[in-house]
Coordinates of C-alpha atoms and ligand atoms in Angstrom, one line a residue:
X23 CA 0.0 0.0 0.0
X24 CA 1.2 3.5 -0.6
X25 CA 0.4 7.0 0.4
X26 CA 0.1 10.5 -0.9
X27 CA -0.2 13.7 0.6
X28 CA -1.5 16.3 -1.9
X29 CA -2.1 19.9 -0.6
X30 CA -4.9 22.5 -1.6
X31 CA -3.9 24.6 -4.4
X32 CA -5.1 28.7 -5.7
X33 CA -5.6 29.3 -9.0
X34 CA -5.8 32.5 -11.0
X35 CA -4.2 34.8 -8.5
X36 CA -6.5 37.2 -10.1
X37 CA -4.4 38.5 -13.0
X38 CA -3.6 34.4 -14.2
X39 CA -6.6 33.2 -14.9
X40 CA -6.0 29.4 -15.7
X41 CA -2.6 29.6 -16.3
X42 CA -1.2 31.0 -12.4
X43 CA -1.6 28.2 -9.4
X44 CA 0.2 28.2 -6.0
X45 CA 0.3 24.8 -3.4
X46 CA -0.6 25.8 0.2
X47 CA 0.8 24.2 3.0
X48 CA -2.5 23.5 3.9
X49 CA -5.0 22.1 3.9
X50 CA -4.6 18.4 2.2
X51 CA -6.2 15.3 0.8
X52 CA -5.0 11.7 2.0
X53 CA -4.9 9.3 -0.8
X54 CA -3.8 5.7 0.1
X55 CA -3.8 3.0 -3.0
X56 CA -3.4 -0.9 -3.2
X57 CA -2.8 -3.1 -6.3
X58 CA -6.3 -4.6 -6.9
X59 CA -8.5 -6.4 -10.2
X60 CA -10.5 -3.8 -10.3
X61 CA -11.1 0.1 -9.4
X62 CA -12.9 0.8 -6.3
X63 CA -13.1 4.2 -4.0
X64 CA -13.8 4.9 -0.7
X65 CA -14.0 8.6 0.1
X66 CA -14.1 9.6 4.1
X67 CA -13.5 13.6 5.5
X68 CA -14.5 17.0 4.7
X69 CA -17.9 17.1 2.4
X70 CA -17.2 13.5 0.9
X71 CA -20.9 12.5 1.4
X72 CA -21.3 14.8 -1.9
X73 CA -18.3 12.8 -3.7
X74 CA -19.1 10.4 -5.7
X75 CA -17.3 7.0 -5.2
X76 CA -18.1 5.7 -8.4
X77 CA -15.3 5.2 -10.4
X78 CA -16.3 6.9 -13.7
X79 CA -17.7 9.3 -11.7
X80 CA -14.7 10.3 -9.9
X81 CA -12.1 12.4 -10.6
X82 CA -9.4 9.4 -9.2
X83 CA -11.4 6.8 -11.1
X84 CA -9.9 8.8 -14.5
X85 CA -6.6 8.7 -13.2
X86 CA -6.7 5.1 -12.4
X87 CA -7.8 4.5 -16.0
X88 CA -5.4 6.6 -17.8
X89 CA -2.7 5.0 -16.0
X90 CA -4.4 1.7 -16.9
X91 CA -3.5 1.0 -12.9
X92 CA -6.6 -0.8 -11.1
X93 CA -6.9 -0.1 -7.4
X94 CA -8.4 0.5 -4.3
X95 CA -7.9 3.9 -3.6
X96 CA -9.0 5.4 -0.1
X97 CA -9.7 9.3 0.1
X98 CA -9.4 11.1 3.1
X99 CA -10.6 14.6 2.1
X100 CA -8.9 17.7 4.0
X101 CA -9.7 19.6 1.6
X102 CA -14.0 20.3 1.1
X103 CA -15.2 20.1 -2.6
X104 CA -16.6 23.3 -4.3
X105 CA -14.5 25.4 -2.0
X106 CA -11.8 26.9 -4.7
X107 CA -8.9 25.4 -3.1
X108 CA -8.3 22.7 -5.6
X109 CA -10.4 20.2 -4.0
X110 CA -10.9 17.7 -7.1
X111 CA -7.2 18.8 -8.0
X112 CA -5.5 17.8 -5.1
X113 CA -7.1 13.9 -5.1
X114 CA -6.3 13.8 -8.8
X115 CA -2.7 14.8 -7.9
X116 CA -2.2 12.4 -5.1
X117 CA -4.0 9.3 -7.0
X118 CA -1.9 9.9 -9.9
X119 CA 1.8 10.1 -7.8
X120 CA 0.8 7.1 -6.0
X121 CA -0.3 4.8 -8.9
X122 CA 2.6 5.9 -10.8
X123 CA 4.3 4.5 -8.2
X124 CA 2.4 1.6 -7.4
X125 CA 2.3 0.5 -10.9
X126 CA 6.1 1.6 -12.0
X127 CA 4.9 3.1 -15.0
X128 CA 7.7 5.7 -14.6
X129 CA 6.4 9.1 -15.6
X130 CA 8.0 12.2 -14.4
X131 CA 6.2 15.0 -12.1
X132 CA 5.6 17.2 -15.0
X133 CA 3.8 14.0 -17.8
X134 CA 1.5 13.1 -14.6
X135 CA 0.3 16.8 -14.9
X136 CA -1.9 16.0 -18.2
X137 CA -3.0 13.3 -16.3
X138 CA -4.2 14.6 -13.4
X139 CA -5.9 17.2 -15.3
X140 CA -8.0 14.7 -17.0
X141 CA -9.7 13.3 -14.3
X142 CA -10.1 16.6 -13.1
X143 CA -12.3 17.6 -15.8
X144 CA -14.6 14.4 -14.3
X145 CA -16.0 17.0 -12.4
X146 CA -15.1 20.5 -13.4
X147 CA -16.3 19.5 -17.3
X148 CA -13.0 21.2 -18.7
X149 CA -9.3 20.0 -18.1
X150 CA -7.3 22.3 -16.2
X151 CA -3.9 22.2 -15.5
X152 CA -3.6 25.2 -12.8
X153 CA -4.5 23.7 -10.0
X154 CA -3.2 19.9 -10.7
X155 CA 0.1 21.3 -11.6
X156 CA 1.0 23.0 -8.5
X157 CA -0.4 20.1 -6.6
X158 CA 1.9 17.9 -8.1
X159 CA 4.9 20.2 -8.5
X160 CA 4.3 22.7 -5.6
X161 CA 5.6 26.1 -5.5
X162 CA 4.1 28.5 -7.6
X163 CA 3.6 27.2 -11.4
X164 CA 2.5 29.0 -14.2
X165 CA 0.4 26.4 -16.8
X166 CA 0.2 27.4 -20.4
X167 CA -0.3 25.2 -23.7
X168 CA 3.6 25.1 -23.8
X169 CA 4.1 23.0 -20.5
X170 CA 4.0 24.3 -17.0
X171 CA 7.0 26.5 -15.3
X172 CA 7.4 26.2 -11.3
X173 CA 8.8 28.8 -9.4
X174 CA 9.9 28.0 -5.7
X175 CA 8.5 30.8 -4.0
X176 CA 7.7 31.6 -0.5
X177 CA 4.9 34.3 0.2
X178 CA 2.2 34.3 3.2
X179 CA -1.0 33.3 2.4
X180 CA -4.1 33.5 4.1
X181 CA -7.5 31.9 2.8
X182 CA -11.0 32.4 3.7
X183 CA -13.2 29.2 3.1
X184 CA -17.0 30.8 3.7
X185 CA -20.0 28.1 4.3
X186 CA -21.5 29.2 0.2
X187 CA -21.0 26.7 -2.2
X188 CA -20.0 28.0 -5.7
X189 CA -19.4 25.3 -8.4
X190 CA -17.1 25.6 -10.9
X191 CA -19.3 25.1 -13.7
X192 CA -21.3 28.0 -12.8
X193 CA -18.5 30.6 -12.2
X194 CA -17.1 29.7 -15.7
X195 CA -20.3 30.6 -16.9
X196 CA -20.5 34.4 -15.7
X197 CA -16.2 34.6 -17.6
X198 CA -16.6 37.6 -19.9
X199 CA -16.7 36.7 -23.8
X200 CA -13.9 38.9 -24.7
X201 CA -12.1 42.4 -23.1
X202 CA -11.0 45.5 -24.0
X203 CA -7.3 46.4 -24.8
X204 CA -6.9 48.4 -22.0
X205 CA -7.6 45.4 -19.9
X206 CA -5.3 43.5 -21.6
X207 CA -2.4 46.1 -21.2
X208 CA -3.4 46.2 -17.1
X209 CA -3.9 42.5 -16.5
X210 CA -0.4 41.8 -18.9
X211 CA 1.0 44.4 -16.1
X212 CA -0.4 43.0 -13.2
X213 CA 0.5 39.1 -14.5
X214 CA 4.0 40.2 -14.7
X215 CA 4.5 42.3 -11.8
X216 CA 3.0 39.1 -9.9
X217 CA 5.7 36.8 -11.4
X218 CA 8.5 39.5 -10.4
X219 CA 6.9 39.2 -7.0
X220 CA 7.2 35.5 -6.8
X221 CA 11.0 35.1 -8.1
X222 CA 11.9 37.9 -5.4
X223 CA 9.3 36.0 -2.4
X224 CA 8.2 39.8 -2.5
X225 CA 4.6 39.8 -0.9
X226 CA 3.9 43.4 -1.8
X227 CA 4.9 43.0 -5.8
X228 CA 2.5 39.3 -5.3
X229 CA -0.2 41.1 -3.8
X230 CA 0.0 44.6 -6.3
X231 CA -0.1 41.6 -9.5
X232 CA -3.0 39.6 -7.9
X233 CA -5.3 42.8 -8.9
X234 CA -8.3 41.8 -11.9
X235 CA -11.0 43.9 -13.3
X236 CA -12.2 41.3 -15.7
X237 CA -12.9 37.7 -14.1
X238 CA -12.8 38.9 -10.6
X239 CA -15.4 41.3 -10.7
X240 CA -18.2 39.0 -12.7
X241 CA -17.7 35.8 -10.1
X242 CA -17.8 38.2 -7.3
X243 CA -21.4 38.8 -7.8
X244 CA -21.5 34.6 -6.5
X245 CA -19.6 35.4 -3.1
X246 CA -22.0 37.2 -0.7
X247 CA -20.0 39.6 1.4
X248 CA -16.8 39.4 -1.1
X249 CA -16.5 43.2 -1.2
X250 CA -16.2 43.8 2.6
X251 CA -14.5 41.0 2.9
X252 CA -12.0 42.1 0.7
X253 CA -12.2 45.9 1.9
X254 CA -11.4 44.2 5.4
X255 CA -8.4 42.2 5.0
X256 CA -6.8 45.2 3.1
X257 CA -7.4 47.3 6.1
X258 CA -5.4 44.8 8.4
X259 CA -2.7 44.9 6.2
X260 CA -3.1 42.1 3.0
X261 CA -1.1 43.0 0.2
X262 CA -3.6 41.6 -2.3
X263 CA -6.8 40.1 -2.6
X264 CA -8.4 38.0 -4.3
X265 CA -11.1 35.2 -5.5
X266 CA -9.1 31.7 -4.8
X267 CA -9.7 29.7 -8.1
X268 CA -13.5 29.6 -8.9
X269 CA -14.3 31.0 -5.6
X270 CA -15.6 31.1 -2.8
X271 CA -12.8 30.9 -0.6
X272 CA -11.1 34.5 -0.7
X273 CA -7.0 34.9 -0.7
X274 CA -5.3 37.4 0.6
X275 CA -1.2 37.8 0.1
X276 CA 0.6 39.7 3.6
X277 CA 3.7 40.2 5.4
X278 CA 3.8 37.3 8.1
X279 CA 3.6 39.4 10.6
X280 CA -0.2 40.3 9.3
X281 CA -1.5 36.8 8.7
X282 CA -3.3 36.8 12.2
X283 CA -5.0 40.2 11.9
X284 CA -5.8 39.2 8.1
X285 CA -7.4 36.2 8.8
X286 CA -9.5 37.1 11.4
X287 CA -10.7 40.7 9.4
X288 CA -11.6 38.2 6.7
X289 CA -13.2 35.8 9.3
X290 CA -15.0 38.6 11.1
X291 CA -16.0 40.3 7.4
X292 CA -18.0 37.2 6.4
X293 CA -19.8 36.9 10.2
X294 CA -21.1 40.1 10.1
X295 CA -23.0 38.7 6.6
X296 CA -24.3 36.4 8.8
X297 CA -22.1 33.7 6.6
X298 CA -19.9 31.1 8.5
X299 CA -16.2 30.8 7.4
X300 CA -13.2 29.1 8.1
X301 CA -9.5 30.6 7.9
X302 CA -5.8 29.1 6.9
X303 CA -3.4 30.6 7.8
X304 CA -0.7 29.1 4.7
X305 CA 2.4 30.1 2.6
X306 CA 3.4 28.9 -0.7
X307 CA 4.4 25.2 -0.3
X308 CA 5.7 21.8 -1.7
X309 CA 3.9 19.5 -3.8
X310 CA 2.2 16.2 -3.6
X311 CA 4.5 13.8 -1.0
X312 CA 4.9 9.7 -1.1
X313 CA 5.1 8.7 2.2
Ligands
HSE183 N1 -8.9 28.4 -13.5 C1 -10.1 27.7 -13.1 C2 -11.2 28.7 -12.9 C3 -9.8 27.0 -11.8 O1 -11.0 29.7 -12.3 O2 -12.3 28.4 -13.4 C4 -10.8 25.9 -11.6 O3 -10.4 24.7 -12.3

């Protein structure tokens, strides 16, 4: 038997959409895998009654096929589906380490990316790599139809996870068609000023780049309270805000010394909605990890 530790990932960073991802230290699925005729799933932990553990149903199920590597694979969810933080992702990453392993088939980090991406888009409809790839790789990653780049940064991180449930296929829907060149030139800006931010582990250049006008505004309209959410962690001191993947949980970039006051602004933000949340306080961190 073998075991995989994949962590939660944030995609976007507001100026990236589907190409920028960061791991988090935490939170983190559990996958655990044995050699077996036939695929089977058991899925235990954080909102798994709403996973299905059918295997052509779920996202590990895809991963077991494209690997041709049969298996009982055990899910202990840390991280809750439909939350932004790479839910899906992260149990795509992790089955896809460990039956690589399990199996020998001898693919690097980077060719189990494409993999993990396709059972992904199991349940997301549409194969991503920006959250898979920094789950498997770690560090911050940047995904494009070229391959994916990974950046070993280290920036303070603080998410917001509030009790709304946004799914991904309904946030892609409210994605502007198209945008003006002016937004172009600002997010081309912001994207780069972002990846400066990251090479330097600079939280103030990370949270200046992580600024959107285009995607950002449209899914906020899904995340009640995201404005005074957002307008609160600025005032204790984030560096940038923004929607984490497909939302709802809400990002904020800091100084370390902030992360506290940040998280509990965001925390307190969200209360006074009336809306229940949950806070990590995270960094930028490593990828999935074989025991
Ligand atoms: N980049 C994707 C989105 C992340 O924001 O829709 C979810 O796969």
């Amino acid at each position: 038997m073998l075991t995989v530790r994949a962590p939660a990932t944030s995609a976007n960073l507001g100026s990236g959409f589907d190409v920028f991802g960061v791991a988090l230290e935490r939170p983190a699925d559990i996958v655990r895998v044995e050699k077996a005729d036939r695929t089977t799933i058991d899925v235990t932990g954080a909102g798994s009654q709403y996973i299905p553990e059918d295997p052509e149903k779920n996202t590990v199920g895809a991963v077991a096929e494209a690997l041709d590597a049969p298996a009982h694979i055990r899910i202990d969810k840390g991280i809750r589906p439909a939350s932004g933080l790479g839910s899906s992702a992260a149990s795509a990453a992790a089955a896809a380490v460990a039956l690589n392993e399990l199996y020998d088939r001898g693919k690097s980090r980077e060719e189990l990316v494409p993999v993990a991406a396709e059972g992904e888009a199991v349940v997301s409809g549409d194969a991503h790599d920006d959250n898979v790839a920094p789950a498997i790789l770690g560090g911050f990653t940047i995904a494009t139809p070229g391959g994916v780049r990974c950046v070993d940064a280290d920036v303070p991180l603080v998410a917001c996870l509030p009790d709304i449930v946004v799914s991904t296929r309904d946030a892609r829907r409210v994605v502007p068609d198209g945008m003006r060149v002016s937004e172009l030139v600002e997010t081309v800006g912001n994207a780069a000023t972002l990846t400066t931010g990251m090479h330097r582990d600079d939280p103030e250049l990370v949270g200046e780049g992580m600024y959107d006008s285009v995607v950002t505004p449209a899914r906020a309209e899904l995340i009640d309270g995201y404005d005074a959410v957002r307008e609160a962690a600025f005032e204790a001191g984030a560096t940038g805000v923004t929607i984490s993947g497909a939302g709802p949980t809400v990002i904020a970039a800091c100084h370390e010394g902030d992360r506290r006051a940040v998280g509990v602004a965001m925390l307190d933000a969200f209360e006074d909605r009336g809306v229940d949340a949950w806070v990590y306080q995270t960094a930028i961190g490593g990828g999935a990890t074989l025991y």
